Amino acid sequence: MRLDLALIALHPELSRRRARDVIEKGQVSVAGRVVSEAGHAVGPDDDIQWDPNRKAVRRARLSLPILHADETILVLDKPAGLLAVPTAPGLEDEDTAFARVKEYARHLNPRRPYAGIVHRLDRDTSGALAFALSPEARDALRALFREHRMDRRYVALVRGAPAADEGTINRPIAEAYEGGRRHVARPDEPARPAVTHFRVRERFEGGALLDVRLETGRQHQIRLHLAHEGWPIVGDPVYGTAGRGGPPAPRQMLHAALLAFEHPLTGALVRAESPLPDDFRRALGAMRSGTTPRSRKTGRPPRRR
């Protein structure tokens, strides 16, 4: 349940607007820690406390949608086209999600602001992106990534389609990075393990919509793995179908739809979900348009009844 709705259930005298207001003021805690995001997911056994006498925290606004926020962790809904982090050291003036989070942290805690990078998304990949608001949270979140305890789910629109409804791609990725590209490693070259799980959500004539779950998080992993298997992402200018036919797409149709994990400092479940953005929906609609969806089991058009 959303935190604002859970709070109203405990305090029926609160309106929806008032509940959001006291949460944003920092007057509500979950399991002993202040949570300032009304949409924060809580369970039926979570200890939720409202202290109307607690001094309101300084309000900080961020120019990006917030999927989850508490005192130590922030998950944003990054739009396509915005860099996650600077492209090189010394380019801190670039407009990036990280720069905006640092500004947010300065407003949130003027005396000791902190923003830490946890992971990255490619510039033209949209969706859930996490940052830490304390060094302890940064180290703990990075450990979750290293230990594969972070549930990361993506949605990809691809040309071609897997024969099976689900499967796993286990192909190491070479350490070499040349011309903005990575490649699946040959047996004799240095490489890092890379594992991608996929499931076909919907089939079309000439393409498919895939749910993708990352087990490892190498740079360009999903884009490279899917292209190597013969299912390049629609609109991908490096590994995919940009300029090679298919539905119109202004960028690669890859979206980080979910980040879910146990909060490393509180033990609470964090589940940050990002809806499909408009450009993805338009490309998906174009793929569907004028075609008959195929049966997920047989790959053939369903029988008419």
Short mmCIF file of N, CA and C in Angstrom, two decimals, residues 157-296:
data_model
loop_
_atom_site.label_atom_id
_atom_site.label_comp_id
_atom_site.label_asym_id
_atom_site.label_seq_id
_atom_site.Cartn_x
_atom_site.Cartn_y
_atom_site.Cartn_z
N LEU A 157 11.60 -3.19 -26.65
CA LEU A 157 10.87 -3.42 -27.89
C LEU A 157 11.91 -3.81 -28.94
N VAL A 158 11.78 -5.00 -29.54
CA VAL A 158 12.83 -5.52 -30.41
C VAL A 158 12.28 -5.92 -31.77
N ARG A 159 13.20 -5.91 -32.75
CA ARG A 159 12.91 -6.52 -34.05
C ARG A 159 13.29 -7.98 -33.97
N GLY A 160 12.50 -8.83 -34.65
CA GLY A 160 12.72 -10.26 -34.48
C GLY A 160 12.17 -10.68 -33.13
N ALA A 161 12.24 -11.97 -32.85
CA ALA A 161 11.70 -12.46 -31.58
C ALA A 161 12.31 -13.81 -31.23
N PRO A 162 12.46 -14.08 -29.93
CA PRO A 162 12.96 -15.39 -29.52
C PRO A 162 11.97 -16.48 -29.91
N ALA A 163 12.47 -17.66 -30.20
CA ALA A 163 11.60 -18.79 -30.47
C ALA A 163 10.91 -19.26 -29.20
N ALA A 164 11.64 -19.23 -28.08
CA ALA A 164 11.08 -19.63 -26.79
C ALA A 164 10.42 -18.45 -26.11
N ASP A 165 9.48 -18.73 -25.23
CA ASP A 165 8.79 -17.66 -24.52
C ASP A 165 9.66 -17.02 -23.44
N GLU A 166 10.65 -17.74 -22.97
CA GLU A 166 11.57 -17.17 -21.98
C GLU A 166 12.89 -17.91 -22.05
N GLY A 167 13.91 -17.27 -21.50
CA GLY A 167 15.22 -17.89 -21.55
C GLY A 167 16.27 -17.02 -20.90
N THR A 168 17.52 -17.46 -20.99
CA THR A 168 18.66 -16.77 -20.39
C THR A 168 19.77 -16.65 -21.42
N ILE A 169 20.37 -15.47 -21.49
CA ILE A 169 21.54 -15.24 -22.35
C ILE A 169 22.75 -15.14 -21.42
N ASN A 170 23.66 -16.06 -21.56
CA ASN A 170 24.86 -16.09 -20.72
C ASN A 170 26.07 -15.99 -21.64
N ARG A 171 26.45 -14.76 -21.93
CA ARG A 171 27.57 -14.53 -22.84
C ARG A 171 28.47 -13.44 -22.25
N PRO A 172 29.70 -13.79 -21.88
CA PRO A 172 30.62 -12.79 -21.34
C PRO A 172 30.84 -11.65 -22.32
N ILE A 173 31.05 -10.46 -21.78
CA ILE A 173 31.27 -9.27 -22.60
C ILE A 173 32.74 -8.86 -22.48
N ALA A 174 33.36 -8.61 -23.62
CA ALA A 174 34.79 -8.27 -23.65
C ALA A 174 35.04 -6.96 -22.91
N GLU A 175 36.20 -6.87 -22.28
CA GLU A 175 36.56 -5.65 -21.57
C GLU A 175 36.85 -4.50 -22.53
N ALA A 176 37.25 -4.82 -23.74
CA ALA A 176 37.57 -3.78 -24.72
C ALA A 176 36.33 -2.96 -25.06
N TYR A 177 36.55 -1.64 -25.21
CA TYR A 177 35.47 -0.71 -25.56
C TYR A 177 36.00 0.17 -26.67
N GLU A 178 35.51 -0.07 -27.89
CA GLU A 178 36.08 0.61 -29.04
C GLU A 178 34.97 1.27 -29.86
N GLY A 179 35.17 2.55 -30.17
CA GLY A 179 34.23 3.26 -31.02
C GLY A 179 32.83 3.33 -30.44
N GLY A 180 32.73 3.38 -29.12
CA GLY A 180 31.42 3.45 -28.49
C GLY A 180 30.68 2.14 -28.48
N ARG A 181 31.37 1.05 -28.75
CA ARG A 181 30.71 -0.26 -28.83
C ARG A 181 31.41 -1.28 -27.92
N ARG A 182 30.63 -2.22 -27.47
CA ARG A 182 31.17 -3.40 -26.81
C ARG A 182 30.84 -4.61 -27.67
N HIS A 183 31.45 -5.76 -27.34
CA HIS A 183 31.14 -6.95 -28.11
C HIS A 183 31.20 -8.18 -27.21
N VAL A 184 30.47 -9.20 -27.62
CA VAL A 184 30.52 -10.48 -26.91
C VAL A 184 31.93 -11.05 -27.06
N ALA A 185 32.46 -11.51 -25.96
CA ALA A 185 33.87 -11.90 -25.94
C ALA A 185 34.13 -13.18 -26.72
N ARG A 186 35.28 -13.20 -27.35
CA ARG A 186 35.79 -14.44 -27.94
C ARG A 186 36.45 -15.27 -26.84
N PRO A 187 36.63 -16.55 -27.06
CA PRO A 187 37.17 -17.41 -26.00
C PRO A 187 38.54 -16.98 -25.50
N ASP A 188 39.32 -16.27 -26.32
CA ASP A 188 40.70 -15.99 -25.96
C ASP A 188 40.94 -14.57 -25.46
N GLU A 189 39.89 -13.79 -25.17
CA GLU A 189 40.14 -12.40 -24.77
C GLU A 189 39.57 -12.11 -23.38
N PRO A 190 40.15 -11.12 -22.69
CA PRO A 190 39.66 -10.77 -21.35
C PRO A 190 38.19 -10.36 -21.40
N ALA A 191 37.42 -10.85 -20.43
CA ALA A 191 35.98 -10.60 -20.46
C ALA A 191 35.43 -10.65 -19.04
N ARG A 192 34.21 -10.17 -18.91
CA ARG A 192 33.51 -10.22 -17.63
C ARG A 192 32.20 -10.97 -17.83
N PRO A 193 31.79 -11.77 -16.85
CA PRO A 193 30.53 -12.51 -16.99
C PRO A 193 29.35 -11.56 -17.20
N ALA A 194 28.38 -11.98 -17.99
CA ALA A 194 27.19 -11.18 -18.25
C ALA A 194 26.01 -12.11 -18.47
N VAL A 195 24.97 -11.95 -17.66
CA VAL A 195 23.81 -12.83 -17.71
C VAL A 195 22.54 -11.99 -17.78
N THR A 196 21.72 -12.26 -18.78
CA THR A 196 20.47 -11.54 -19.00
C THR A 196 19.33 -12.54 -19.14
N HIS A 197 18.26 -12.35 -18.37
CA HIS A 197 17.08 -13.20 -18.46
C HIS A 197 15.99 -12.44 -19.23
N PHE A 198 15.22 -13.14 -20.04
CA PHE A 198 14.16 -12.48 -20.82
C PHE A 198 12.89 -13.32 -20.81
N ARG A 199 11.77 -12.64 -21.03
CA ARG A 199 10.47 -13.28 -21.20
C ARG A 199 9.69 -12.50 -22.25
N VAL A 200 9.05 -13.20 -23.16
CA VAL A 200 8.26 -12.54 -24.20
C VAL A 200 6.92 -12.14 -23.60
N ARG A 201 6.66 -10.84 -23.59
CA ARG A 201 5.37 -10.35 -23.11
C ARG A 201 4.34 -10.33 -24.23
N GLU A 202 4.78 -9.96 -25.44
CA GLU A 202 3.85 -9.84 -26.56
C GLU A 202 4.63 -10.03 -27.85
N ARG A 203 4.02 -10.70 -28.82
CA ARG A 203 4.64 -10.91 -30.13
C ARG A 203 3.88 -10.14 -31.19
N PHE A 204 4.63 -9.65 -32.20
CA PHE A 204 4.05 -8.93 -33.33
C PHE A 204 4.62 -9.50 -34.61
N GLU A 205 4.11 -9.04 -35.72
CA GLU A 205 4.70 -9.40 -37.00
C GLU A 205 6.05 -8.69 -37.10
N GLY A 206 7.12 -9.43 -37.02
CA GLY A 206 8.45 -8.85 -37.16
C GLY A 206 9.06 -8.32 -35.89
N GLY A 207 8.44 -8.54 -34.73
CA GLY A 207 9.02 -8.00 -33.51
C GLY A 207 8.37 -8.55 -32.26
N ALA A 208 8.81 -8.04 -31.12
CA ALA A 208 8.28 -8.51 -29.84
C ALA A 208 8.53 -7.48 -28.75
N LEU A 209 7.73 -7.58 -27.70
CA LEU A 209 7.93 -6.80 -26.49
C LEU A 209 8.44 -7.76 -25.43
N LEU A 210 9.63 -7.46 -24.88
CA LEU A 210 10.28 -8.36 -23.93
C LEU A 210 10.35 -7.75 -22.54
N ASP A 211 10.14 -8.58 -21.53
CA ASP A 211 10.51 -8.24 -20.16
C ASP A 211 11.91 -8.79 -19.94
N VAL A 212 12.79 -7.97 -19.42
CA VAL A 212 14.19 -8.35 -19.26
C VAL A 212 14.60 -8.15 -17.81
N ARG A 213 15.31 -9.13 -17.27
CA ARG A 213 15.82 -9.02 -15.90
C ARG A 213 17.33 -9.20 -15.93
N LEU A 214 18.03 -8.25 -15.32
CA LEU A 214 19.49 -8.31 -15.28
C LEU A 214 19.97 -9.09 -14.07
N GLU A 215 20.89 -10.01 -14.32
CA GLU A 215 21.58 -10.68 -13.22
C GLU A 215 22.92 -9.99 -12.96
N THR A 216 23.57 -9.55 -14.04
CA THR A 216 24.78 -8.73 -13.95
C THR A 216 24.48 -7.40 -14.62
N GLY A 217 25.36 -6.43 -14.43
CA GLY A 217 25.07 -5.11 -14.98
C GLY A 217 26.24 -4.52 -15.75
N ARG A 218 26.61 -5.14 -16.85
CA ARG A 218 27.71 -4.61 -17.66
C ARG A 218 27.21 -3.48 -18.56
N GLN A 219 28.11 -2.61 -18.94
CA GLN A 219 27.74 -1.52 -19.83
C GLN A 219 27.19 -2.07 -21.15
N HIS A 220 26.03 -1.56 -21.57
CA HIS A 220 25.37 -1.95 -22.83
C HIS A 220 24.92 -3.41 -22.82
N GLN A 221 24.84 -4.04 -21.67
CA GLN A 221 24.61 -5.48 -21.62
C GLN A 221 23.33 -5.90 -22.35
N ILE A 222 22.20 -5.29 -22.02
CA ILE A 222 20.93 -5.70 -22.63
C ILE A 222 20.97 -5.45 -24.13
N ARG A 223 21.41 -4.27 -24.52
CA ARG A 223 21.44 -3.91 -25.94
C ARG A 223 22.31 -4.89 -26.73
N LEU A 224 23.48 -5.18 -26.19
CA LEU A 224 24.41 -6.07 -26.88
C LEU A 224 23.91 -7.51 -26.90
N HIS A 225 23.44 -8.01 -25.77
CA HIS A 225 22.98 -9.39 -25.70
C HIS A 225 21.81 -9.63 -26.66
N LEU A 226 20.82 -8.74 -26.64
CA LEU A 226 19.65 -8.95 -27.50
C LEU A 226 20.04 -8.88 -28.98
N ALA A 227 20.89 -7.91 -29.33
CA ALA A 227 21.32 -7.80 -30.72
C ALA A 227 22.12 -9.02 -31.15
N HIS A 228 22.96 -9.53 -30.27
CA HIS A 228 23.78 -10.70 -30.61
C HIS A 228 22.91 -11.93 -30.88
N GLU A 229 21.76 -12.01 -30.19
CA GLU A 229 20.85 -13.14 -30.39
C GLU A 229 19.96 -12.96 -31.62
N GLY A 230 20.04 -11.78 -32.26
CA GLY A 230 19.22 -11.53 -33.44
C GLY A 230 17.95 -10.77 -33.18
N TRP A 231 17.85 -10.14 -31.97
CA TRP A 231 16.66 -9.36 -31.64
C TRP A 231 17.08 -7.95 -31.22
N PRO A 232 17.60 -7.15 -32.14
CA PRO A 232 18.08 -5.81 -31.77
C PRO A 232 16.94 -4.91 -31.29
N ILE A 233 17.29 -4.01 -30.38
CA ILE A 233 16.30 -3.09 -29.84
C ILE A 233 15.94 -2.05 -30.89
N VAL A 234 14.65 -1.81 -31.04
CA VAL A 234 14.17 -0.81 -31.99
C VAL A 234 14.76 0.55 -31.64
N GLY A 235 15.30 1.23 -32.65
CA GLY A 235 15.82 2.58 -32.46
C GLY A 235 17.22 2.67 -31.92
N ASP A 236 17.88 1.54 -31.65
CA ASP A 236 19.24 1.57 -31.10
C ASP A 236 20.21 1.93 -32.23
N PRO A 237 20.89 3.08 -32.14
CA PRO A 237 21.78 3.50 -33.22
C PRO A 237 23.09 2.74 -33.28
N VAL A 238 23.43 2.02 -32.21
CA VAL A 238 24.72 1.32 -32.15
C VAL A 238 24.57 -0.16 -32.47
N TYR A 239 23.66 -0.83 -31.80
CA TYR A 239 23.51 -2.28 -31.98
C TYR A 239 22.20 -2.66 -32.68
N GLY A 240 21.34 -1.67 -32.92
CA GLY A 240 19.98 -2.02 -33.29
C GLY A 240 19.53 -1.63 -34.66
N THR A 241 18.27 -1.12 -34.73
CA THR A 241 17.57 -0.97 -36.00
C THR A 241 17.41 0.47 -36.43
N ALA A 242 18.05 1.42 -35.77
CA ALA A 242 17.88 2.83 -36.15
C ALA A 242 18.25 3.02 -37.62
N GLY A 243 17.35 3.61 -38.40
CA GLY A 243 17.60 3.87 -39.80
C GLY A 243 17.53 2.64 -40.69
N ARG A 244 17.04 1.50 -40.16
CA ARG A 244 16.99 0.27 -40.93
C ARG A 244 15.57 -0.27 -41.05
N GLY A 245 14.60 0.62 -41.09
CA GLY A 245 13.22 0.18 -41.16
C GLY A 245 12.65 -0.04 -39.78
N GLY A 246 11.42 -0.57 -39.74
CA GLY A 246 10.77 -0.78 -38.46
C GLY A 246 9.99 0.45 -38.06
N PRO A 247 9.34 0.41 -36.90
CA PRO A 247 8.53 1.53 -36.45
C PRO A 247 9.39 2.75 -36.14
N PRO A 248 8.82 3.95 -36.27
CA PRO A 248 9.59 5.15 -35.94
C PRO A 248 9.92 5.17 -34.46
N ALA A 249 11.16 5.52 -34.14
CA ALA A 249 11.59 5.56 -32.75
C ALA A 249 12.67 6.62 -32.62
N PRO A 250 12.49 7.59 -31.73
CA PRO A 250 13.48 8.66 -31.58
C PRO A 250 14.73 8.24 -30.82
N ARG A 251 14.67 7.05 -30.22
CA ARG A 251 15.82 6.57 -29.43
C ARG A 251 15.64 5.07 -29.24
N GLN A 252 16.58 4.44 -28.54
CA GLN A 252 16.47 3.01 -28.29
C GLN A 252 15.29 2.74 -27.35
N MET A 253 14.45 1.80 -27.71
CA MET A 253 13.25 1.50 -26.93
C MET A 253 13.57 0.52 -25.81
N LEU A 254 14.29 1.04 -24.82
CA LEU A 254 14.68 0.28 -23.64
C LEU A 254 14.33 1.11 -22.42
N HIS A 255 13.58 0.51 -21.49
CA HIS A 255 13.08 1.26 -20.34
C HIS A 255 13.30 0.48 -19.06
N ALA A 256 13.91 1.13 -18.06
CA ALA A 256 14.13 0.53 -16.74
C ALA A 256 12.84 0.65 -15.94
N ALA A 257 12.06 -0.41 -15.92
CA ALA A 257 10.70 -0.35 -15.38
C ALA A 257 10.63 -0.56 -13.88
N LEU A 258 11.62 -1.23 -13.28
CA LEU A 258 11.52 -1.57 -11.86
C LEU A 258 12.89 -1.66 -11.21
N LEU A 259 12.98 -1.09 -10.01
CA LEU A 259 14.08 -1.35 -9.08
C LEU A 259 13.44 -1.79 -7.77
N ALA A 260 13.78 -2.97 -7.29
CA ALA A 260 13.22 -3.45 -6.03
C ALA A 260 14.34 -4.08 -5.21
N PHE A 261 14.36 -3.75 -3.92
CA PHE A 261 15.42 -4.26 -3.06
C PHE A 261 15.04 -4.04 -1.61
N GLU A 262 15.72 -4.77 -0.75
CA GLU A 262 15.56 -4.55 0.69
C GLU A 262 16.44 -3.37 1.08
N HIS A 263 15.83 -2.37 1.70
CA HIS A 263 16.60 -1.19 2.10
C HIS A 263 17.77 -1.64 2.97
N PRO A 264 19.00 -1.34 2.57
CA PRO A 264 20.16 -1.88 3.30
C PRO A 264 20.33 -1.32 4.70
N LEU A 265 19.67 -0.20 5.01
CA LEU A 265 19.82 0.40 6.33
C LEU A 265 18.62 0.18 7.23
N THR A 266 17.44 -0.09 6.65
CA THR A 266 16.24 -0.25 7.46
C THR A 266 15.60 -1.63 7.33
N GLY A 267 15.92 -2.35 6.26
CA GLY A 267 15.30 -3.64 6.02
C GLY A 267 13.95 -3.57 5.34
N ALA A 268 13.42 -2.36 5.12
CA ALA A 268 12.12 -2.20 4.47
C ALA A 268 12.23 -2.49 2.98
N LEU A 269 11.15 -2.98 2.39
CA LEU A 269 11.14 -3.23 0.95
C LEU A 269 10.99 -1.92 0.20
N VAL A 270 11.89 -1.69 -0.74
CA VAL A 270 11.79 -0.54 -1.64
C VAL A 270 11.42 -1.10 -3.02
N ARG A 271 10.33 -0.60 -3.57
CA ARG A 271 9.88 -1.05 -4.89
C ARG A 271 9.54 0.20 -5.70
N ALA A 272 10.40 0.57 -6.61
CA ALA A 272 10.24 1.78 -7.42
C ALA A 272 9.90 1.37 -8.84
N GLU A 273 8.70 1.70 -9.29
CA GLU A 273 8.23 1.32 -10.62
C GLU A 273 8.05 2.55 -11.49
N SER A 274 8.52 2.46 -12.73
CA SER A 274 8.42 3.56 -13.68
C SER A 274 7.51 3.16 -14.83
N PRO A 275 6.45 3.93 -15.11
CA PRO A 275 5.56 3.60 -16.23
C PRO A 275 6.24 3.84 -17.57
N LEU A 276 5.76 3.18 -18.61
CA LEU A 276 6.32 3.39 -19.94
C LEU A 276 6.12 4.84 -20.36
N PRO A 277 7.17 5.51 -20.84
CA PRO A 277 7.03 6.90 -21.29
C PRO A 277 6.29 6.98 -22.62
N ASP A 278 5.87 8.19 -22.97
CA ASP A 278 5.03 8.38 -24.16
C ASP A 278 5.71 7.92 -25.44
N ASP A 279 7.02 8.21 -25.60
CA ASP A 279 7.66 7.82 -26.86
C ASP A 279 7.72 6.31 -27.01
N PHE A 280 7.87 5.60 -25.91
CA PHE A 280 7.88 4.14 -25.95
C PHE A 280 6.49 3.63 -26.33
N ARG A 281 5.46 4.24 -25.75
CA ARG A 281 4.09 3.81 -26.06
C ARG A 281 3.77 4.06 -27.53
N ARG A 282 4.26 5.17 -28.08
CA ARG A 282 3.99 5.44 -29.49
C ARG A 282 4.68 4.42 -30.39
N ALA A 283 5.94 4.08 -30.06
CA ALA A 283 6.65 3.08 -30.86
C ALA A 283 5.99 1.71 -30.74
N LEU A 284 5.52 1.38 -29.55
CA LEU A 284 4.82 0.12 -29.33
C LEU A 284 3.53 0.09 -30.14
N GLY A 285 2.80 1.22 -30.13
CA GLY A 285 1.57 1.30 -30.91
C GLY A 285 1.83 1.15 -32.40
N ALA A 286 2.94 1.74 -32.87
CA ALA A 286 3.29 1.62 -34.29
C ALA A 286 3.63 0.18 -34.65
N MET A 287 4.28 -0.52 -33.72
CA MET A 287 4.60 -1.93 -33.96
C MET A 287 3.34 -2.77 -34.04
N ARG A 288 2.38 -2.46 -33.18
CA ARG A 288 1.13 -3.21 -33.17
C ARG A 288 0.24 -2.89 -34.36
N SER A 289 0.33 -1.66 -34.82
CA SER A 289 -0.61 -1.18 -35.83
C SER A 289 -0.53 -1.99 -37.12
N GLY A 290 -1.68 -2.44 -37.58
CA GLY A 290 -1.75 -3.15 -38.85
C GLY A 290 -1.23 -4.56 -38.81
N THR A 291 -0.97 -5.08 -37.62
CA THR A 291 -0.47 -6.45 -37.51
C THR A 291 -1.37 -7.24 -36.59
N THR A 292 -1.27 -8.54 -36.66
CA THR A 292 -2.02 -9.43 -35.78
C THR A 292 -1.07 -10.00 -34.75
N PRO A 293 -1.31 -9.73 -33.46
CA PRO A 293 -0.43 -10.31 -32.45
C PRO A 293 -0.37 -11.82 -32.57
N ARG A 294 0.81 -12.37 -32.37
CA ARG A 294 0.98 -13.81 -32.49
C ARG A 294 0.72 -14.50 -31.17
N SER A 295 0.32 -15.74 -31.27
CA SER A 295 0.13 -16.54 -30.06
C SER A 295 1.46 -16.69 -29.34
N ARG A 296 1.48 -16.50 -28.03
CA ARG A 296 2.73 -16.61 -27.27
C ARG A 296 3.26 -18.03 -27.30
#
